[in-house]
mmCIF file of C-alpha atoms in Angstrom:
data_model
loop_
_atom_site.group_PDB
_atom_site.id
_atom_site.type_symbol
_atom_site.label_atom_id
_atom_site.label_comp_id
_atom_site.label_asym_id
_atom_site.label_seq_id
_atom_site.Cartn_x
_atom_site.Cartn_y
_atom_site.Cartn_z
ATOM 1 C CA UNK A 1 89.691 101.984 132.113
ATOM 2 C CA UNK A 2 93.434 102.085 131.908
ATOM 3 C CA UNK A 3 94.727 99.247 129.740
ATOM 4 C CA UNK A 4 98.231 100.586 128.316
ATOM 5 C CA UNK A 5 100.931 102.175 130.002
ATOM 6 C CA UNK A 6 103.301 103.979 127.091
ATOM 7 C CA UNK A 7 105.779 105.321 129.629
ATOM 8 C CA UNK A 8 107.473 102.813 132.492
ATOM 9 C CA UNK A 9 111.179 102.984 133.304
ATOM 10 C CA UNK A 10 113.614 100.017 134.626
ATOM 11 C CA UNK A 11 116.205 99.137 136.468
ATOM 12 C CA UNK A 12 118.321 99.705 133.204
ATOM 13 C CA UNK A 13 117.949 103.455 133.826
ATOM 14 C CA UNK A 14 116.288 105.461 136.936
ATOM 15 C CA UNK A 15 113.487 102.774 138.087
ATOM 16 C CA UNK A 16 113.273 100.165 140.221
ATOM 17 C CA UNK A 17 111.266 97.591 138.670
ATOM 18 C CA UNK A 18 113.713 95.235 137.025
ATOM 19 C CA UNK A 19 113.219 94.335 133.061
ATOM 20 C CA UNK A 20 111.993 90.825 133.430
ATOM 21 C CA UNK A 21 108.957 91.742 136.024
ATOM 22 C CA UNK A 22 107.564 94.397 133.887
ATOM 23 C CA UNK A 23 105.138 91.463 132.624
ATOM 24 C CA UNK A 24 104.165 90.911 136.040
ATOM 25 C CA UNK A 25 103.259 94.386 137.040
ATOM 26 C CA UNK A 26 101.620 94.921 133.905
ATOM 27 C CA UNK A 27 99.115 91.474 134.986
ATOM 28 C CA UNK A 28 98.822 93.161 138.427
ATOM 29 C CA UNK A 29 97.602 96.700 137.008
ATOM 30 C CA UNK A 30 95.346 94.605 135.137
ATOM 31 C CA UNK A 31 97.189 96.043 131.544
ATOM 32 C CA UNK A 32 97.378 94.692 128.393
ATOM 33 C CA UNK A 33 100.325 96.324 127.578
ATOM 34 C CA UNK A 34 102.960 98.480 128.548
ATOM 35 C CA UNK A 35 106.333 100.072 126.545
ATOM 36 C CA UNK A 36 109.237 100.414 128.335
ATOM 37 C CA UNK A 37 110.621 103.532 127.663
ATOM 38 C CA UNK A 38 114.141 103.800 129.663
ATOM 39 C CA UNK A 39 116.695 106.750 129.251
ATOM 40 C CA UNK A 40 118.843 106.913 126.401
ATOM 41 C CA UNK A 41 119.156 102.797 126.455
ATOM 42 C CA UNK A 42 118.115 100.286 124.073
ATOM 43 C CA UNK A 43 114.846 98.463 124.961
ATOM 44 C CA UNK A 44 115.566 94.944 127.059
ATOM 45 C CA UNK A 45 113.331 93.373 124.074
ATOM 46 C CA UNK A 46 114.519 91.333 120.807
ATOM 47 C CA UNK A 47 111.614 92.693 118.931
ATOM 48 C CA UNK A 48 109.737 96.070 118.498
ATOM 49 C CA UNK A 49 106.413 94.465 119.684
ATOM 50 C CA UNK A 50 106.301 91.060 121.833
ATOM 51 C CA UNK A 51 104.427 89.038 123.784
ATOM 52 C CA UNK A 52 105.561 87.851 127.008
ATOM 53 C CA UNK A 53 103.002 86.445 129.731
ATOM 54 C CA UNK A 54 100.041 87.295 128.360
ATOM 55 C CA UNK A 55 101.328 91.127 128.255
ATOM 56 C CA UNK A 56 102.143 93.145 125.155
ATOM 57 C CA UNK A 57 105.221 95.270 125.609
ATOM 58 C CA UNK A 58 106.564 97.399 123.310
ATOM 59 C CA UNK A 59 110.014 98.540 122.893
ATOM 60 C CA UNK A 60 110.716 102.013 123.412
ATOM 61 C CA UNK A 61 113.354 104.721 124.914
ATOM 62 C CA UNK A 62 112.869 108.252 126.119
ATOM 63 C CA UNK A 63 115.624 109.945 124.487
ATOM 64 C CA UNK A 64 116.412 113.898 125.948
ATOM 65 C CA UNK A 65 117.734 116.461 123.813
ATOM 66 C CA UNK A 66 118.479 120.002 123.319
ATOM 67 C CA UNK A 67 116.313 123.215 121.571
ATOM 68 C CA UNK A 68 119.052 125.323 122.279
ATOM 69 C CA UNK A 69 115.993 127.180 124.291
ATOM 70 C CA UNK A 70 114.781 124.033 126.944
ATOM 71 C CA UNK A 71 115.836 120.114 126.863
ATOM 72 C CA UNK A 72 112.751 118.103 125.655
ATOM 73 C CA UNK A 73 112.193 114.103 125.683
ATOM 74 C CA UNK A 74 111.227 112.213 122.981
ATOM 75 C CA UNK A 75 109.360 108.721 123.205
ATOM 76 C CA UNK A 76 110.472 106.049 120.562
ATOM 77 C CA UNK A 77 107.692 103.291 120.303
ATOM 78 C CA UNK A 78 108.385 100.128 118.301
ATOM 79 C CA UNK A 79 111.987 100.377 118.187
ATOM 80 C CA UNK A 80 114.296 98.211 115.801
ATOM 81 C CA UNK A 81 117.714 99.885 116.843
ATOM 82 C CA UNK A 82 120.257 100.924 113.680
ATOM 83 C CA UNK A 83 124.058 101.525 113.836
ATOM 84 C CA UNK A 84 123.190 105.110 114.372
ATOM 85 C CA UNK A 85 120.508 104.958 117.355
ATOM 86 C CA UNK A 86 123.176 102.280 118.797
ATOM 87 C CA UNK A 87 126.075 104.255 118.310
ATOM 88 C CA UNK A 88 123.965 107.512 119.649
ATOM 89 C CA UNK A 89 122.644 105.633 122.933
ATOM 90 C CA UNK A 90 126.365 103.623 123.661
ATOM 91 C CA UNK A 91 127.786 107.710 123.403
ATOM 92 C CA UNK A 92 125.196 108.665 126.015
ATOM 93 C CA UNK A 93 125.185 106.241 128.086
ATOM 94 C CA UNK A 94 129.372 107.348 128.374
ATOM 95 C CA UNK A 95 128.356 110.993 128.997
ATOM 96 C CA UNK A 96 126.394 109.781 131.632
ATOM 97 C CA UNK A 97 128.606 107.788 133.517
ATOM 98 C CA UNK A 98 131.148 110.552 133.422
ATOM 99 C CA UNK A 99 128.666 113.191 134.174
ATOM 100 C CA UNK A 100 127.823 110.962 137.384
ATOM 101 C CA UNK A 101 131.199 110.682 138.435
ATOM 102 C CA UNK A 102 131.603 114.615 138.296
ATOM 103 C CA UNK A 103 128.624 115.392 140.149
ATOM 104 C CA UNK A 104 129.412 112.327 142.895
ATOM 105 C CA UNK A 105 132.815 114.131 143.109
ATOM 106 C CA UNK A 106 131.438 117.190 144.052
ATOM 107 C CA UNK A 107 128.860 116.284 146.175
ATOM 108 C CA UNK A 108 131.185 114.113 148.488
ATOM 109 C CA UNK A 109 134.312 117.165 148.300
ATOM 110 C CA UNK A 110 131.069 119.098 149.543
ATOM 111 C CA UNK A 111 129.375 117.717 152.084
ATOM 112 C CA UNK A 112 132.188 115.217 153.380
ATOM 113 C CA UNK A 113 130.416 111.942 152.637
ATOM 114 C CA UNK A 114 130.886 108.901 150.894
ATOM 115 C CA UNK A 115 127.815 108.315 148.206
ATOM 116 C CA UNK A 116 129.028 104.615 147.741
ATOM 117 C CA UNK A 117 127.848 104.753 144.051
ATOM 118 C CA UNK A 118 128.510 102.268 141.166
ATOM 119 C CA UNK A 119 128.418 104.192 138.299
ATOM 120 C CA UNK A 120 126.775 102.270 136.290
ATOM 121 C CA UNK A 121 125.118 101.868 132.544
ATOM 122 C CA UNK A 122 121.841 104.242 133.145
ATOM 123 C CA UNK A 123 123.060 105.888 135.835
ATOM 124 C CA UNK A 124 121.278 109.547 136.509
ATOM 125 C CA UNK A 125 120.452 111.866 138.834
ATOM 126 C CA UNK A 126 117.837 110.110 141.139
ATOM 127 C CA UNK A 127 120.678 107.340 142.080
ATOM 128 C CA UNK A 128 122.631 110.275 143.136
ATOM 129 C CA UNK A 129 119.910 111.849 144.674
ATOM 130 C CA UNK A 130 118.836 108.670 146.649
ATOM 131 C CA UNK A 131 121.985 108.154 147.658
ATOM 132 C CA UNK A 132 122.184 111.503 149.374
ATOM 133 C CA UNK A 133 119.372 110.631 151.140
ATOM 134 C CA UNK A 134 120.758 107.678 152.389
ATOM 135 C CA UNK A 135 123.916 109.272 154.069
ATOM 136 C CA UNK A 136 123.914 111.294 157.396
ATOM 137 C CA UNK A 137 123.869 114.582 155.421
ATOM 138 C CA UNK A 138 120.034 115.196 156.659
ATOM 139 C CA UNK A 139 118.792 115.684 152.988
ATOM 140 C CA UNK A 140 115.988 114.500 151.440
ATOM 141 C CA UNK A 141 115.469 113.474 147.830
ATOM 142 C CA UNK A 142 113.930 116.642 147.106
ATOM 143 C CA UNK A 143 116.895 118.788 148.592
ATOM 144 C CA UNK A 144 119.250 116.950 147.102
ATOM 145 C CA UNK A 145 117.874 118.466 143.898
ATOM 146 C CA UNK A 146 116.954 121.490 145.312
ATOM 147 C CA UNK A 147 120.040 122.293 146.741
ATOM 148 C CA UNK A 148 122.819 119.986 144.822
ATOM 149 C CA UNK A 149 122.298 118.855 142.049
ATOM 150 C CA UNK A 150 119.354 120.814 140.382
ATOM 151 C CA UNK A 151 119.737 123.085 137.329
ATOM 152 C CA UNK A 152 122.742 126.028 138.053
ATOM 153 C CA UNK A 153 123.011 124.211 142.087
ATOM 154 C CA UNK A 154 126.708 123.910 142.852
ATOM 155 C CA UNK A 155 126.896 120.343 141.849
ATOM 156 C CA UNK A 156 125.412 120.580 138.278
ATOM 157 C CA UNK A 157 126.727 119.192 135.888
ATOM 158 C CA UNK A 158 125.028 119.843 132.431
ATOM 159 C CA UNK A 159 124.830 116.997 129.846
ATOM 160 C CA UNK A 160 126.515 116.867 126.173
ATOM 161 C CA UNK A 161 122.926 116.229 124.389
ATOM 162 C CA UNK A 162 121.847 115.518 120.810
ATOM 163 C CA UNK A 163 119.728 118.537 119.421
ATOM 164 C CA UNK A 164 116.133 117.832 118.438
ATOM 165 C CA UNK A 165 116.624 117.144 115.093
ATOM 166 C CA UNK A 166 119.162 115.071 115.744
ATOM 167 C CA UNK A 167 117.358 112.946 118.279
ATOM 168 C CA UNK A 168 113.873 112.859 115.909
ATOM 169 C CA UNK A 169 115.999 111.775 112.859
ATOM 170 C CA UNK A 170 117.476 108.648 114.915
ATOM 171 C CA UNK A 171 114.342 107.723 116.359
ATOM 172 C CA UNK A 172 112.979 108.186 113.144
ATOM 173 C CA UNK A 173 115.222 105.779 111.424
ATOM 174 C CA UNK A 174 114.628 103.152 114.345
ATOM 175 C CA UNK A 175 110.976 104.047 116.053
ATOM 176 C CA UNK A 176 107.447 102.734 114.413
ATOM 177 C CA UNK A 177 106.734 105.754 116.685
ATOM 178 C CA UNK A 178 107.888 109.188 117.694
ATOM 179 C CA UNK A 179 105.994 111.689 119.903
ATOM 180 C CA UNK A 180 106.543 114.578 122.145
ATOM 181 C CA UNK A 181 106.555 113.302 126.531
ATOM 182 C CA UNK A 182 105.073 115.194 128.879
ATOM 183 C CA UNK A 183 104.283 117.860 126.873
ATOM 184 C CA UNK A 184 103.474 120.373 130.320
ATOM 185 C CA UNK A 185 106.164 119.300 132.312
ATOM 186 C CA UNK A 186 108.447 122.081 130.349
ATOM 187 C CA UNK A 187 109.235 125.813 131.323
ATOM 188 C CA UNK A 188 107.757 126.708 128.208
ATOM 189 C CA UNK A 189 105.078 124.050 126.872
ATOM 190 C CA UNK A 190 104.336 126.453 123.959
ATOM 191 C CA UNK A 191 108.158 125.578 122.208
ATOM 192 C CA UNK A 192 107.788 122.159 123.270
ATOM 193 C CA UNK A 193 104.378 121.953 121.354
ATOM 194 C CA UNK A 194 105.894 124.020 118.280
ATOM 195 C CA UNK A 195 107.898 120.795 117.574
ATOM 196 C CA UNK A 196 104.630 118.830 116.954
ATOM 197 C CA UNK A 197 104.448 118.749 113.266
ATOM 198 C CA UNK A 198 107.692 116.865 112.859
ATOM 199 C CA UNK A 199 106.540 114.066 114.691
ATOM 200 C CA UNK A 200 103.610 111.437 115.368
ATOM 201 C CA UNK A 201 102.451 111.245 118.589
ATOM 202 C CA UNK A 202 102.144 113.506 121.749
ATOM 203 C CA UNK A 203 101.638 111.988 125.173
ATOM 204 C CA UNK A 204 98.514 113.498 125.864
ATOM 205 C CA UNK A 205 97.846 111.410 129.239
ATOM 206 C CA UNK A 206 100.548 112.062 131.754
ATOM 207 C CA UNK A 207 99.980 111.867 135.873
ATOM 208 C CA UNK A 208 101.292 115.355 136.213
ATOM 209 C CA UNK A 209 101.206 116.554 139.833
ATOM 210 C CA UNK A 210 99.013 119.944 139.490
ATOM 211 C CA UNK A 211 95.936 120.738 137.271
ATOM 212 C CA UNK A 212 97.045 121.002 133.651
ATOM 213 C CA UNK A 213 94.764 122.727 130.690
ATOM 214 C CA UNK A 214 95.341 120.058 127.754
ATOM 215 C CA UNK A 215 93.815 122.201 125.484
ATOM 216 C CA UNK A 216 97.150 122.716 123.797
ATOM 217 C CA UNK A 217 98.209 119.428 123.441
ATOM 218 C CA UNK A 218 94.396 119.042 122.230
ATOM 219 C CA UNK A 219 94.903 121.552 119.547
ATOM 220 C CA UNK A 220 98.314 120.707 117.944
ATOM 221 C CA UNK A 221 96.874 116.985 117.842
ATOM 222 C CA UNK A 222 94.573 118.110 116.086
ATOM 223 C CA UNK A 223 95.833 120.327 113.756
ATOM 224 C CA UNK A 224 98.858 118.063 113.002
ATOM 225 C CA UNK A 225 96.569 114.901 112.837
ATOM 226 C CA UNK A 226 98.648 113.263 115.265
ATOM 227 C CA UNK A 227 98.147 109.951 117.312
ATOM 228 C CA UNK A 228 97.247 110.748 121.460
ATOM 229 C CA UNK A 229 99.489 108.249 123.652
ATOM 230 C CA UNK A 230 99.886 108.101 127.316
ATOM 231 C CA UNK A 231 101.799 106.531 130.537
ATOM 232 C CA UNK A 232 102.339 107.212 134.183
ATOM 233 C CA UNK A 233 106.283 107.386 133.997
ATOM 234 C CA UNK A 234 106.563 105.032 135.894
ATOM 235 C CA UNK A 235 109.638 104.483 138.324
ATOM 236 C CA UNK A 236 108.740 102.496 140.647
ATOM 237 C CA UNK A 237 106.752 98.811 140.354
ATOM 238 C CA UNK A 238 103.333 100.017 140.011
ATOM 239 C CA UNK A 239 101.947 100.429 136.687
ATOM 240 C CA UNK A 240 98.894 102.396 135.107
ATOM 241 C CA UNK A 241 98.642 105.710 136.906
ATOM 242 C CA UNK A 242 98.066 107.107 133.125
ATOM 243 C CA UNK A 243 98.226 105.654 129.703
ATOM 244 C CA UNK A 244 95.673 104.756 127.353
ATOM 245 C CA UNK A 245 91.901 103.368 127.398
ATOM 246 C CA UNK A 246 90.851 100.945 124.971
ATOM 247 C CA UNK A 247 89.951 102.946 121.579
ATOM 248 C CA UNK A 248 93.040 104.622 122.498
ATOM 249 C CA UNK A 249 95.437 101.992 122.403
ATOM 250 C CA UNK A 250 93.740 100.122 119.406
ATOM 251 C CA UNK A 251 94.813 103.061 117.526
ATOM 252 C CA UNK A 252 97.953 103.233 118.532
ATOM 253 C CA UNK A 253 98.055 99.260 117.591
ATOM 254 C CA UNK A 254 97.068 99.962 114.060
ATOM 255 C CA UNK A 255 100.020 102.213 113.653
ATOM 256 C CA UNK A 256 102.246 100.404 115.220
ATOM 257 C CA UNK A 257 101.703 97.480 113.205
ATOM 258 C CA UNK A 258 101.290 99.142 109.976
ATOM 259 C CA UNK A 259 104.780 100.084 110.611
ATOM 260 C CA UNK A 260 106.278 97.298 111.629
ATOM 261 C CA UNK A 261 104.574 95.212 108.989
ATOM 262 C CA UNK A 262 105.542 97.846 106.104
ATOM 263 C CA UNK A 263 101.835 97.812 105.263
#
């Protein structure tokens, strides 16, 4: 039984579940807790671990950066934000907004359409690809990416990232937490996982859409002594496709709070 989801995105980047009723779809799923893990933002809580409802949520990000090699994402859990990770994410959230208004640009010159887009704090590619959708242009979701705005598509526009390091030594600063996300979502899993021993966690439950072998996320757990999370991603308002069961998440609790309590 599911009864934390470590991954769930708001309306504050590329979801649709607004901050304040993450409580309430947590009660729904029947979770105990749940972090909220949006894009490159701040976490919508005052504290790195809160109660609110009955619910337990824990204040995270999902920060992407750069190997040079393949972009990875990093998952902060606990998060008291410094100068630095607020300096970082403020920077970011910038590159995004411009970034969006490039790619809207292009999109419209190119297919003769008007997206209608506020390019707002959070903004990424899913808004633009939604939007797409939503015009008489006869593309889906999908093709938007597929065709538009997908890796080397003619609307790309590539993003001005922090490297690795760079990303794992702000989280570090700020996080209770930092692990690897979706560790076989990547072109090349076997990089991703070479990253493991300079960090704490890797998200070993993850809804991924095709049969996965987790022996190597197994393995460099193990051999780096590292702490199992999971989530569902979640972008829309239903919680708990993935995360953690309860001897999971009680040991992700203990670290957490060890943390947080400088014990």
């Amino acid at each position: 039984m599911i009864v934390a989801d470590l991954h769930v995105h708001t309306t504050r980047s590329d979801g649709t579940l607004p901050p304040e009723a993450v409580s309430d779809a947590a009660r729904e799923a029947d979770l105990r807790a749940v972090a909220v893990t949006d894009h490159d933002r701040l976490p919508p809580v005052d504290a790195p671990v809160v109660e609110r409802d009955g619910v337990t949520l824990i204040a995270g990000m999902e920060l992407r950066v750069t190997t040079g090699d393949q972009r990875l994402d990093l998952l902060g859990y606990g998060i008291d934000p410094t100068p630095a990770l607020r300096a970082e994410t403020e920077r970011l959230q910038r590159d995004r907004i411009e970034r969006a208004r490039k790619i809207i640009d292009c999109v419209e010159d190119r297919l003769g359409v008007d997206l209608d887009l506020d390019c707002h704090g959070g903004i990424g590619r899913p808004h633009i690809a939604r939007a797409i959708a939503d015009t008489h242009a006869h593309y889906t979701v999908q093709d938007a990416f597929d065709q538009l705005i997908g890796t080397d598509q003619p609307c790309y526009v590539a993003r001005d990232l922090p490297t690795v390091e760079r990303g794992r030594a702000l989280l570090e600063e700020a996080a209770a937490l930092v692990g690897l996300a979706h560790p076989l979502r990547y072109d090349d899993p076997d990089a991703a996982l070479a990253h493991a021993g300079s960090l704490d966690s890797i998200e070993r439950e993850y809804p991924y859409e095709r049969a996965v072998d987790r022996t190597p996320v197994d393995d460099a757990i193990a051999t780096h002594d590292l702490l199992a999370t999971g989530g569902s991603d979640a972008h829309g308002e239903t919680l708990g496709a993935a995360g953690l069961g309860r001897a999971g998440y009680e040991r992700v609790c203990t670290a957490l709070d060890a943390v947080v309590s400088g014990t």
